[in-house]
mmCIF file of C-alpha atoms in Angstrom:
data_model
loop_
_atom_site.group_PDB
_atom_site.id
_atom_site.type_symbol
_atom_site.label_atom_id
_atom_site.label_comp_id
_atom_site.label_asym_id
_atom_site.label_seq_id
_atom_site.Cartn_x
_atom_site.Cartn_y
_atom_site.Cartn_z
ATOM 1 C CA MET J 1 17.493 -10.719 9.853
ATOM 2 C CA ASN J 2 14.242 -10.397 11.811
ATOM 3 C CA TRP J 3 11.184 -10.630 9.544
ATOM 4 C CA ASP J 4 8.550 -10.571 12.312
ATOM 5 C CA SER J 5 5.862 -7.995 11.618
ATOM 6 C CA GLY J 6 2.742 -6.507 13.176
ATOM 7 C CA ALA J 7 -0.206 -5.698 10.897
ATOM 8 C CA ILE J 8 -2.670 -3.948 13.222
ATOM 9 C CA MET J 9 -3.292 -3.173 16.891
ATOM 10 C CA ILE J 10 -6.695 -2.762 18.539
ATOM 11 C CA GLU J 11 -7.757 -1.541 21.971
ATOM 12 C CA THR J 12 -9.504 -4.227 24.034
ATOM 13 C CA THR J 13 -12.311 -3.975 26.610
ATOM 14 C CA ASP J 14 -9.868 -4.432 29.523
ATOM 15 C CA GLY J 15 -7.960 -1.286 28.566
ATOM 16 C CA GLY J 16 -5.091 -3.201 26.978
ATOM 17 C CA TYR J 17 -4.283 -3.947 23.361
ATOM 18 C CA SER J 18 -4.035 -6.891 21.014
ATOM 19 C CA ILE J 19 -1.676 -7.037 18.047
ATOM 20 C CA VAL J 20 -1.866 -9.389 15.082
ATOM 21 C CA GLY J 21 0.847 -10.056 12.537
ATOM 22 C CA ALA J 22 3.284 -12.735 11.436
ATOM 23 C CA ASN J 23 6.220 -14.448 13.136
ATOM 24 C CA TYR J 24 9.067 -15.879 11.080
ATOM 25 C CA SER J 25 10.503 -19.255 12.021
ATOM 26 C CA LYS J 26 14.158 -19.596 11.056
ATOM 27 C CA ALA J 27 13.986 -23.340 11.700
ATOM 28 C CA VAL J 28 11.478 -24.056 8.926
ATOM 29 C CA GLY J 29 11.760 -20.829 6.921
ATOM 30 C CA GLN J 30 8.052 -20.065 7.150
ATOM 31 C CA PHE J 31 5.652 -17.640 8.843
ATOM 32 C CA ASP J 32 3.018 -18.234 11.525
ATOM 33 C CA LEU J 33 0.080 -16.001 12.332
ATOM 34 C CA TRP J 34 0.982 -14.189 15.557
ATOM 35 C CA ILE J 35 -1.145 -12.573 18.286
ATOM 36 C CA ILE J 36 0.350 -10.579 21.151
ATOM 37 C CA LYS J 37 -1.731 -9.336 24.112
ATOM 38 C CA ILE J 38 -0.327 -6.374 26.062
ATOM 39 C CA ASP J 39 -1.606 -4.251 28.932
ATOM 40 C CA SER J 40 -2.099 -0.466 28.881
ATOM 41 C CA SER J 41 1.589 0.044 29.722
ATOM 42 C CA GLY J 42 2.832 -2.145 26.885
ATOM 43 C CA ASN J 43 3.752 -5.133 29.049
ATOM 44 C CA LYS J 44 3.227 -8.464 27.305
ATOM 45 C CA LEU J 45 0.527 -10.633 28.883
ATOM 46 C CA TRP J 46 0.640 -13.480 26.384
ATOM 47 C CA GLU J 47 1.491 -14.337 22.799
ATOM 48 C CA LYS J 48 0.455 -17.228 20.584
ATOM 49 C CA LEU J 49 1.391 -18.616 17.193
ATOM 50 C CA TYR J 50 -1.032 -20.287 14.784
ATOM 51 C CA GLY J 51 -0.531 -22.321 11.647
ATOM 52 C CA GLY J 52 1.363 -25.374 10.497
ATOM 53 C CA VAL J 53 3.772 -26.146 7.691
ATOM 54 C CA SER J 54 2.480 -23.224 5.669
ATOM 55 C CA TYR J 55 2.869 -19.465 5.292
ATOM 56 C CA ASP J 56 0.297 -17.945 7.653
ATOM 57 C CA PHE J 57 -0.209 -14.198 8.045
ATOM 58 C CA GLY J 58 -2.515 -12.116 10.239
ATOM 59 C CA ALA J 59 -3.937 -8.922 8.716
ATOM 60 C CA SER J 60 -6.882 -7.847 10.904
ATOM 61 C CA ILE J 61 -8.396 -8.579 14.318
ATOM 62 C CA ILE J 62 -11.547 -7.544 16.181
ATOM 63 C CA GLN J 63 -12.863 -8.389 19.624
ATOM 64 C CA THR J 64 -16.115 -10.329 19.866
ATOM 65 C CA PRO J 65 -18.886 -9.694 22.455
ATOM 66 C CA ASP J 66 -17.540 -12.517 24.674
ATOM 67 C CA ASP J 67 -14.061 -10.856 24.685
ATOM 68 C CA GLY J 68 -12.702 -13.436 22.268
ATOM 69 C CA TYR J 69 -11.333 -12.555 18.835
ATOM 70 C CA LEU J 70 -12.008 -12.966 15.158
ATOM 71 C CA VAL J 71 -8.713 -12.922 13.290
ATOM 72 C CA LEU J 72 -8.445 -12.517 9.534
ATOM 73 C CA GLY J 73 -5.445 -13.304 7.376
ATOM 74 C CA SER J 74 -4.195 -15.704 4.756
ATOM 75 C CA SER J 75 -2.626 -19.155 4.587
ATOM 76 C CA GLN J 76 -0.438 -20.502 1.805
ATOM 77 C CA ILE J 77 0.709 -24.127 1.747
ATOM 78 C CA SER J 78 3.778 -23.623 -0.453
ATOM 79 C CA ASP J 79 5.592 -21.170 -2.709
ATOM 80 C CA THR J 80 3.814 -22.619 -5.737
ATOM 81 C CA SER J 81 0.271 -22.637 -4.314
ATOM 82 C CA ASP J 82 -2.235 -19.800 -4.104
ATOM 83 C CA PRO J 83 -2.924 -18.221 -0.692
ATOM 84 C CA GLU J 84 -6.364 -18.688 0.843
ATOM 85 C CA ILE J 85 -8.446 -16.303 2.926
ATOM 86 C CA TRP J 86 -8.171 -17.555 6.508
ATOM 87 C CA LEU J 87 -10.482 -16.704 9.423
ATOM 88 C CA MET J 88 -9.936 -17.870 12.993
ATOM 89 C CA ARG J 89 -12.117 -17.577 16.100
ATOM 90 C CA THR J 90 -10.427 -17.597 19.530
ATOM 91 C CA ASN J 91 -11.466 -17.231 23.153
ATOM 92 C CA SER J 92 -10.244 -14.378 25.363
ATOM 93 C CA ASN J 93 -6.967 -16.220 26.057
ATOM 94 C CA GLY J 94 -6.185 -16.646 22.386
ATOM 95 C CA ASP J 95 -7.011 -20.348 22.212
ATOM 96 C CA SER J 96 -8.274 -21.276 18.748
ATOM 97 C CA LEU J 97 -11.929 -22.389 18.703
ATOM 98 C CA TRP J 98 -12.318 -22.868 14.941
ATOM 99 C CA THR J 99 -10.858 -21.821 11.607
ATOM 100 C CA LYS J 100 -12.437 -21.305 8.192
ATOM 101 C CA LYS J 101 -11.062 -20.775 4.706
ATOM 102 C CA PHE J 102 -12.884 -18.903 1.958
ATOM 103 C CA GLY J 103 -10.998 -19.781 -1.208
ATOM 104 C CA ILE J 104 -8.145 -18.089 -3.032
ATOM 105 C CA GLY J 105 -7.318 -14.628 -1.746
ATOM 106 C CA LEU J 106 -5.757 -12.490 0.955
ATOM 107 C CA GLY J 107 -7.838 -11.471 3.961
ATOM 108 C CA GLU J 108 -7.420 -7.727 4.500
ATOM 109 C CA SER J 109 -9.919 -6.299 7.009
ATOM 110 C CA ILE J 110 -12.837 -7.403 9.190
ATOM 111 C CA ILE J 111 -15.556 -5.341 10.891
ATOM 112 C CA SER J 112 -18.802 -6.024 12.764
ATOM 113 C CA THR J 113 -22.180 -5.103 11.289
ATOM 114 C CA SER J 114 -25.214 -3.645 13.065
ATOM 115 C CA ASP J 115 -27.124 -6.955 12.779
ATOM 116 C CA GLY J 116 -24.519 -8.919 14.755
ATOM 117 C CA ASN J 117 -22.679 -10.336 11.764
ATOM 118 C CA PHE J 118 -19.316 -9.473 10.214
ATOM 119 C CA LEU J 119 -17.949 -8.101 6.968
ATOM 120 C CA ILE J 120 -14.624 -9.177 5.444
ATOM 121 C CA THR J 121 -12.644 -7.448 2.710
ATOM 122 C CA ALA J 122 -10.283 -9.633 0.690
ATOM 123 C CA SER J 123 -8.025 -9.204 -2.310
ATOM 124 C CA HIS J 124 -6.865 -11.519 -5.081
ATOM 125 C CA PRO J 125 -3.178 -12.600 -4.997
ATOM 126 C CA MET J 126 -2.713 -10.769 -8.315
ATOM 127 C CA PHE J 127 -4.463 -7.693 -6.845
ATOM 128 C CA ILE J 128 -7.401 -7.774 -9.225
ATOM 129 C CA ASN J 129 -11.077 -7.553 -8.337
ATOM 130 C CA SER J 130 -11.170 -7.541 -4.550
ATOM 131 C CA LYS J 131 -14.261 -8.893 -2.840
ATOM 132 C CA ILE J 132 -16.342 -8.453 0.262
ATOM 133 C CA ILE J 133 -17.829 -11.338 2.256
ATOM 134 C CA LYS J 134 -20.535 -11.209 4.896
ATOM 135 C CA ILE J 135 -20.411 -13.958 7.530
ATOM 136 C CA ASN J 136 -22.375 -14.841 10.655
ATOM 137 C CA PRO J 137 -20.750 -15.316 14.115
ATOM 138 C CA GLU J 138 -20.094 -18.985 13.283
ATOM 139 C CA GLY J 139 -18.097 -18.034 10.206
ATOM 140 C CA ASN J 140 -20.675 -19.183 7.673
ATOM 141 C CA ILE J 141 -20.957 -17.113 4.493
ATOM 142 C CA LEU J 142 -24.189 -15.116 4.142
ATOM 143 C CA TRP J 143 -23.186 -13.539 0.832
ATOM 144 C CA SER J 144 -20.086 -12.692 -1.179
ATOM 145 C CA LYS J 145 -19.607 -10.000 -3.820
ATOM 146 C CA SER J 146 -16.720 -9.074 -6.066
ATOM 147 C CA PHE J 147 -15.833 -5.556 -7.089
ATOM 148 C CA ASP J 148 -15.039 -4.744 -10.684
ATOM 149 C CA THR J 149 -11.690 -3.154 -11.531
ATOM 150 C CA SER J 150 -12.628 -0.012 -9.566
ATOM 151 C CA LEU J 151 -11.114 -1.596 -6.454
ATOM 152 C CA ASP J 152 -8.191 -3.998 -6.695
ATOM 153 C CA LEU J 153 -7.398 -4.078 -3.000
ATOM 154 C CA GLY J 154 -9.599 -3.018 -0.060
ATOM 155 C CA ASN J 155 -7.162 -2.462 2.777
ATOM 156 C CA SER J 156 -9.492 -1.048 5.422
ATOM 157 C CA ILE J 157 -13.210 -0.646 6.138
ATOM 158 C CA VAL J 158 -15.299 1.494 8.495
ATOM 159 C CA ARG J 159 -19.035 1.502 9.276
ATOM 160 C CA CYS J 160 -21.214 4.528 8.510
ATOM 161 C CA PRO J 161 -24.236 5.861 10.479
ATOM 162 C CA ASP J 162 -26.585 4.502 7.774
ATOM 163 C CA ASP J 163 -25.111 1.008 8.344
ATOM 164 C CA GLY J 164 -23.278 1.195 5.028
ATOM 165 C CA PHE J 165 -19.494 1.056 4.819
ATOM 166 C CA ILE J 166 -16.595 3.047 3.397
ATOM 167 C CA ILE J 167 -13.584 1.119 2.108
ATOM 168 C CA ALA J 168 -10.120 2.559 1.479
ATOM 169 C CA GLY J 169 -7.713 0.830 -0.882
ATOM 170 C CA TYR J 170 -6.283 1.258 -4.346
ATOM 171 C CA THR J 171 -6.780 0.382 -7.978
ATOM 172 C CA SER J 172 -4.492 -0.129 -10.948
ATOM 173 C CA MET J 173 -7.041 1.126 -13.480
ATOM 174 C CA LEU J 174 -4.399 3.728 -14.443
ATOM 175 C CA ILE J 175 -6.778 6.692 -14.438
ATOM 176 C CA TYR J 176 -3.975 8.879 -13.093
ATOM 177 C CA GLY J 177 -0.840 6.800 -12.526
ATOM 178 C CA GLN J 178 0.564 3.358 -11.739
ATOM 179 C CA SER J 179 -2.031 2.963 -8.969
ATOM 180 C CA ASP J 180 -4.610 5.321 -7.481
ATOM 181 C CA LEU J 181 -6.003 5.574 -3.976
ATOM 182 C CA VAL J 182 -9.694 4.586 -4.007
ATOM 183 C CA VAL J 183 -12.472 5.391 -1.542
ATOM 184 C CA THR J 184 -15.606 3.274 -2.044
ATOM 185 C CA LYS J 185 -18.990 3.475 -0.304
ATOM 186 C CA ILE J 186 -21.165 0.337 -0.223
ATOM 187 C CA ASP J 187 -24.630 -0.236 1.240
ATOM 188 C CA THR J 188 -25.739 -2.973 3.651
ATOM 189 C CA ASP J 189 -26.096 -5.430 0.756
ATOM 190 C CA GLY J 190 -22.567 -4.810 -0.505
ATOM 191 C CA ASP J 191 -23.665 -2.833 -3.556
ATOM 192 C CA THR J 192 -21.529 0.131 -4.610
ATOM 193 C CA VAL J 193 -22.984 3.577 -3.786
ATOM 194 C CA TRP J 194 -20.085 5.729 -5.024
ATOM 195 C CA VAL J 195 -16.406 5.493 -5.896
ATOM 196 C CA LYS J 196 -13.759 8.230 -5.688
ATOM 197 C CA MET J 197 -10.186 8.038 -6.982
ATOM 198 C CA LEU J 198 -7.269 10.174 -5.852
ATOM 199 C CA GLY J 199 -3.819 10.041 -7.343
ATOM 200 C CA GLY J 200 -0.909 11.357 -9.338
ATOM 201 C CA LEU J 201 1.328 10.050 -12.098
ATOM 202 C CA ASP J 202 2.948 7.471 -9.853
ATOM 203 C CA GLN J 203 1.675 5.237 -7.017
ATOM 204 C CA GLU J 204 -0.962 6.258 -4.466
ATOM 205 C CA LYS J 205 -2.522 3.758 -2.074
ATOM 206 C CA GLY J 206 -5.076 3.815 0.737
ATOM 207 C CA LYS J 207 -3.814 1.906 3.773
ATOM 208 C CA SER J 208 -6.320 2.569 6.563
ATOM 209 C CA ILE J 209 -9.548 4.453 7.275
ATOM 210 C CA CYS J 210 -11.104 5.312 10.639
ATOM 211 C CA LYS J 211 -13.774 7.556 12.122
ATOM 212 C CA THR J 212 -12.577 10.487 14.246
ATOM 213 C CA VAL J 213 -14.106 11.766 17.491
ATOM 214 C CA ASN J 214 -15.840 14.409 15.354
ATOM 215 C CA SER J 215 -17.480 11.683 13.243
ATOM 216 C CA GLU J 216 -15.331 12.562 10.254
ATOM 217 C CA TYR J 217 -13.436 9.977 8.226
ATOM 218 C CA ILE J 218 -9.680 10.104 7.922
ATOM 219 C CA ILE J 219 -7.651 8.015 5.481
ATOM 220 C CA LEU J 220 -3.997 7.139 5.871
ATOM 221 C CA GLY J 221 -2.307 6.412 2.588
ATOM 222 C CA SER J 222 0.916 6.785 0.671
ATOM 223 C CA THR J 223 1.929 8.847 -2.330
ATOM 224 C CA ASP J 224 4.899 8.909 -4.676
ATOM 225 C CA ALA J 225 3.669 11.991 -6.542
ATOM 226 C CA GLN J 226 4.306 14.719 -3.987
ATOM 227 C CA GLY J 227 6.099 15.411 -0.726
ATOM 228 C CA ALA J 228 9.796 15.203 0.064
ATOM 229 C CA GLY J 229 10.726 12.585 -2.518
ATOM 230 C CA GLY J 230 10.241 8.859 -2.754
ATOM 231 C CA THR J 231 7.178 7.573 -0.910
ATOM 232 C CA ASP J 232 5.444 9.866 1.611
ATOM 233 C CA LEU J 233 2.586 9.413 4.061
ATOM 234 C CA TRP J 234 -0.690 10.950 2.903
ATOM 235 C CA LEU J 235 -3.590 11.964 5.175
ATOM 236 C CA ILE J 236 -7.021 12.707 3.710
ATOM 237 C CA LEU J 237 -9.958 14.033 5.732
ATOM 238 C CA LEU J 238 -13.465 13.383 4.390
ATOM 239 C CA ASP J 239 -16.450 15.578 5.158
ATOM 240 C CA LYS J 240 -18.547 13.975 7.900
ATOM 241 C CA GLU J 241 -21.856 15.127 6.415
ATOM 242 C CA ASN J 242 -21.129 13.985 2.888
ATOM 243 C CA PRO J 243 -17.928 11.933 2.494
ATOM 244 C CA SER J 244 -18.516 11.604 -1.252
ATOM 245 C CA ASP J 245 -17.846 15.340 -1.623
ATOM 246 C CA VAL J 246 -14.164 14.463 -2.010
ATOM 247 C CA GLU J 247 -13.365 15.044 -5.656
ATOM 248 C CA ASN J 248 -11.454 12.738 -7.945
ATOM 249 C CA TYR J 249 -8.136 14.388 -7.289
ATOM 250 C CA PHE J 250 -5.008 14.441 -9.416
ATOM 251 C CA ILE J 251 -1.680 15.338 -7.821
ATOM 252 C CA SER J 252 0.801 17.055 -10.082
ATOM 253 C CA PRO J 253 4.315 17.954 -8.926
ATOM 254 C CA ASN J 254 4.711 21.691 -8.278
ATOM 255 C CA SER J 255 8.466 21.766 -8.798
ATOM 256 C CA PHE J 256 11.322 20.195 -10.719
ATOM 257 C CA SER J 257 13.820 17.952 -8.987
ATOM 258 C CA LEU J 258 16.460 15.338 -9.614
ATOM 259 C CA GLU J 259 16.924 12.915 -6.727
ATOM 260 C CA GLN J 260 20.120 11.244 -5.600
ATOM 261 C CA ASN J 261 20.428 7.816 -7.147
ATOM 262 C CA TYR J 262 19.839 4.813 -4.908
ATOM 263 C CA PRO J 263 21.761 2.783 -4.022
ATOM 264 C CA ASN J 264 24.932 4.851 -4.144
ATOM 265 C CA PRO J 265 27.641 3.583 -4.462
ATOM 266 C CA PHE J 266 26.086 0.906 -6.685
ATOM 267 C CA ASN J 267 26.756 -2.346 -8.484
ATOM 268 C CA PRO J 268 25.302 -3.622 -10.750
ATOM 269 C CA SER J 269 22.418 -1.125 -11.090
ATOM 270 C CA THR J 270 20.903 1.961 -9.480
ATOM 271 C CA LYS J 271 17.601 3.856 -9.643
ATOM 272 C CA ILE J 272 17.270 7.529 -10.552
ATOM 273 C CA GLU J 273 14.088 9.470 -9.799
ATOM 274 C CA PHE J 274 13.104 12.873 -11.167
ATOM 275 C CA ARG J 275 10.054 15.129 -11.155
ATOM 276 C CA ILE J 276 8.848 17.653 -13.687
ATOM 277 C CA ALA J 277 6.155 20.261 -13.062
ATOM 278 C CA ASP J 278 5.476 21.192 -16.709
ATOM 279 C CA PHE J 279 5.263 19.471 -20.056
ATOM 280 C CA GLY J 280 8.620 19.467 -21.842
ATOM 281 C CA PHE J 281 11.256 17.536 -23.740
ATOM 282 C CA VAL J 282 13.256 15.545 -21.176
ATOM 283 C CA THR J 283 16.730 14.121 -21.466
ATOM 284 C CA LEU J 284 18.564 12.224 -18.755
ATOM 285 C CA LYS J 285 22.157 11.399 -19.618
ATOM 286 C CA VAL J 286 25.190 9.908 -17.882
ATOM 287 C CA TYR J 287 28.720 11.317 -18.282
ATOM 288 C CA ASP J 288 32.158 10.254 -17.151
ATOM 289 C CA VAL J 289 34.573 12.585 -15.292
ATOM 290 C CA LEU J 290 35.934 13.872 -18.636
ATOM 291 C CA GLY J 291 32.479 14.985 -19.737
ATOM 292 C CA LYS J 292 32.038 12.189 -22.274
ATOM 293 C CA GLU J 293 28.461 10.947 -22.643
ATOM 294 C CA VAL J 294 28.260 7.249 -21.785
ATOM 295 C CA ALA J 295 24.496 6.634 -21.642
ATOM 296 C CA THR J 296 21.154 8.225 -22.540
ATOM 297 C CA LEU J 297 18.439 7.054 -20.156
ATOM 298 C CA VAL J 298 15.578 9.363 -21.236
ATOM 299 C CA ASN J 299 15.140 11.288 -24.493
ATOM 300 C CA GLU J 300 11.484 12.156 -25.100
ATOM 301 C CA GLU J 301 8.589 14.487 -24.315
ATOM 302 C CA LYS J 302 6.949 13.904 -20.936
ATOM 303 C CA GLN J 303 3.906 15.138 -19.066
ATOM 304 C CA PRO J 304 4.189 16.557 -15.515
ATOM 305 C CA GLY J 305 4.849 13.776 -13.040
ATOM 306 C CA THR J 306 7.342 11.666 -11.122
ATOM 307 C CA TYR J 307 9.490 9.191 -13.036
ATOM 308 C CA LYS J 308 12.023 6.503 -12.146
ATOM 309 C CA VAL J 309 14.618 4.921 -14.416
ATOM 310 C CA VAL J 310 17.208 2.223 -13.857
ATOM 311 C CA PHE J 311 20.848 2.645 -14.849
ATOM 312 C CA SER J 312 22.501 -0.761 -15.384
ATOM 313 C CA PRO J 313 26.060 -0.404 -16.679
ATOM 314 C CA GLU J 314 26.675 -4.160 -16.594
ATOM 315 C CA SER J 315 23.826 -4.938 -18.985
ATOM 316 C CA SER J 316 24.390 -2.210 -21.578
ATOM 317 C CA PHE J 317 27.720 -0.514 -21.000
ATOM 318 C CA LYS J 318 30.225 -3.202 -20.000
ATOM 319 C CA GLN J 319 33.140 -0.941 -20.894
ATOM 320 C CA LEU J 320 32.466 1.332 -17.925
ATOM 321 C CA ALA J 321 35.053 1.084 -15.182
ATOM 322 C CA SER J 322 34.637 1.713 -11.487
ATOM 323 C CA GLY J 323 34.622 5.392 -10.618
ATOM 324 C CA VAL J 324 32.658 8.615 -10.447
ATOM 325 C CA TYR J 325 29.971 9.397 -13.031
ATOM 326 C CA PHE J 326 27.572 12.304 -13.421
ATOM 327 C CA TYR J 327 23.929 12.156 -14.451
ATOM 328 C CA GLN J 328 22.182 15.238 -15.799
ATOM 329 C CA LEU J 329 18.488 16.060 -16.193
ATOM 330 C CA LEU J 330 17.511 18.602 -18.850
ATOM 331 C CA VAL J 331 13.914 19.715 -19.395
ATOM 332 C CA SER J 332 13.609 22.103 -22.338
ATOM 333 C CA ALA J 333 10.906 24.205 -24.009
ATOM 334 C CA LEU J 334 9.393 25.313 -20.707
ATOM 335 C CA GLN J 335 7.148 28.377 -20.573
ATOM 336 C CA GLY J 336 8.823 31.069 -18.450
ATOM 337 C CA LYS J 337 7.118 33.938 -16.623
ATOM 338 C CA ASP J 338 7.931 36.312 -19.483
ATOM 339 C CA GLY J 339 6.500 33.924 -22.055
ATOM 340 C CA LYS J 340 9.904 32.869 -23.344
ATOM 341 C CA ALA J 341 11.165 29.307 -23.438
ATOM 342 C CA GLU J 342 13.335 28.230 -20.511
ATOM 343 C CA ASN J 343 15.323 25.160 -19.539
ATOM 344 C CA TYR J 344 15.615 23.289 -16.265
ATOM 345 C CA ILE J 345 18.916 21.544 -15.731
ATOM 346 C CA GLU J 346 20.378 19.679 -12.745
ATOM 347 C CA THR J 347 23.363 17.382 -12.336
ATOM 348 C CA LYS J 348 24.281 14.898 -9.618
ATOM 349 C CA LYS J 349 27.201 12.584 -8.941
ATOM 350 C CA MET J 350 27.179 8.797 -8.445
ATOM 351 C CA LEU J 351 29.804 6.148 -7.799
ATOM 352 C CA LEU J 352 30.076 2.821 -9.638
ATOM 353 C CA LEU J 353 31.969 0.049 -7.843
ATOM 354 C CA LYS J 354 32.943 -3.165 -9.604
#
């Protein structure tokens, strides 16, 4: 299995691109921070690995005025230790000039400021209370500030015309669901100007933010609460004149659905996802081929949203043999167009292999 990964790619002053990520070493079973330089046609010019007997990951990279690089990531000595925020300065050929560590955390994104310094976003390993650090070109800390629970992870940052910054990430404050996409504006001193949350009853996350050619801000994120099922890409465009005009936005499913279980066939367990568009009493039951009920997975009132449950025959229903089973979703006491109660019902087939 190849576990090499690229985190981000930037365009460089020579018309080419630089990619930062992590390279997995099968020999030692650990990762090294990895930089690849390519030309405009995608041909590799050079690549370099950084790190030692530790888990080293690259998350963000920017080019410095001398065509060198500042690379942000994290370094973890062992499985039992906490990762540390790791910053590295290189020359234009990728040779390391110096490295700095800024305590426990995961480096997420780095950007230059109008005064010639740099801003770093970092998250806690437990994804609580992310922070922002301002450094000078030598990597020395000018100031550091932690967010409260309004931002657990700041994945990406962009500079505004007023020299403030907008950060895209997510929070687990559970205003709407398991996690909500968060857009945060800070001023030049790192103080919060405004915070907006967008989400549904499941997981929404902000992955990246950038400024368009029209000076608007576009956010790339993910959502489990709408789309084609499972996790979908989510694009959000902010108003260029007043980005804070985006409202706290709740996504509610606009239809009912029962998804195919995954994995299928399965052993020992499988996940079943369903969506409901209205409040109702929900039952999700499993039947054998003779129509005998063998398990009740859900039996309660639920609000509109997307839900996932796990069916584990081995843990609760050891008498079940290999074969075909049916799972049925029933949502009752719905309000129909004529004002009368209606039911939504759907059944799907799954295969248990022992």
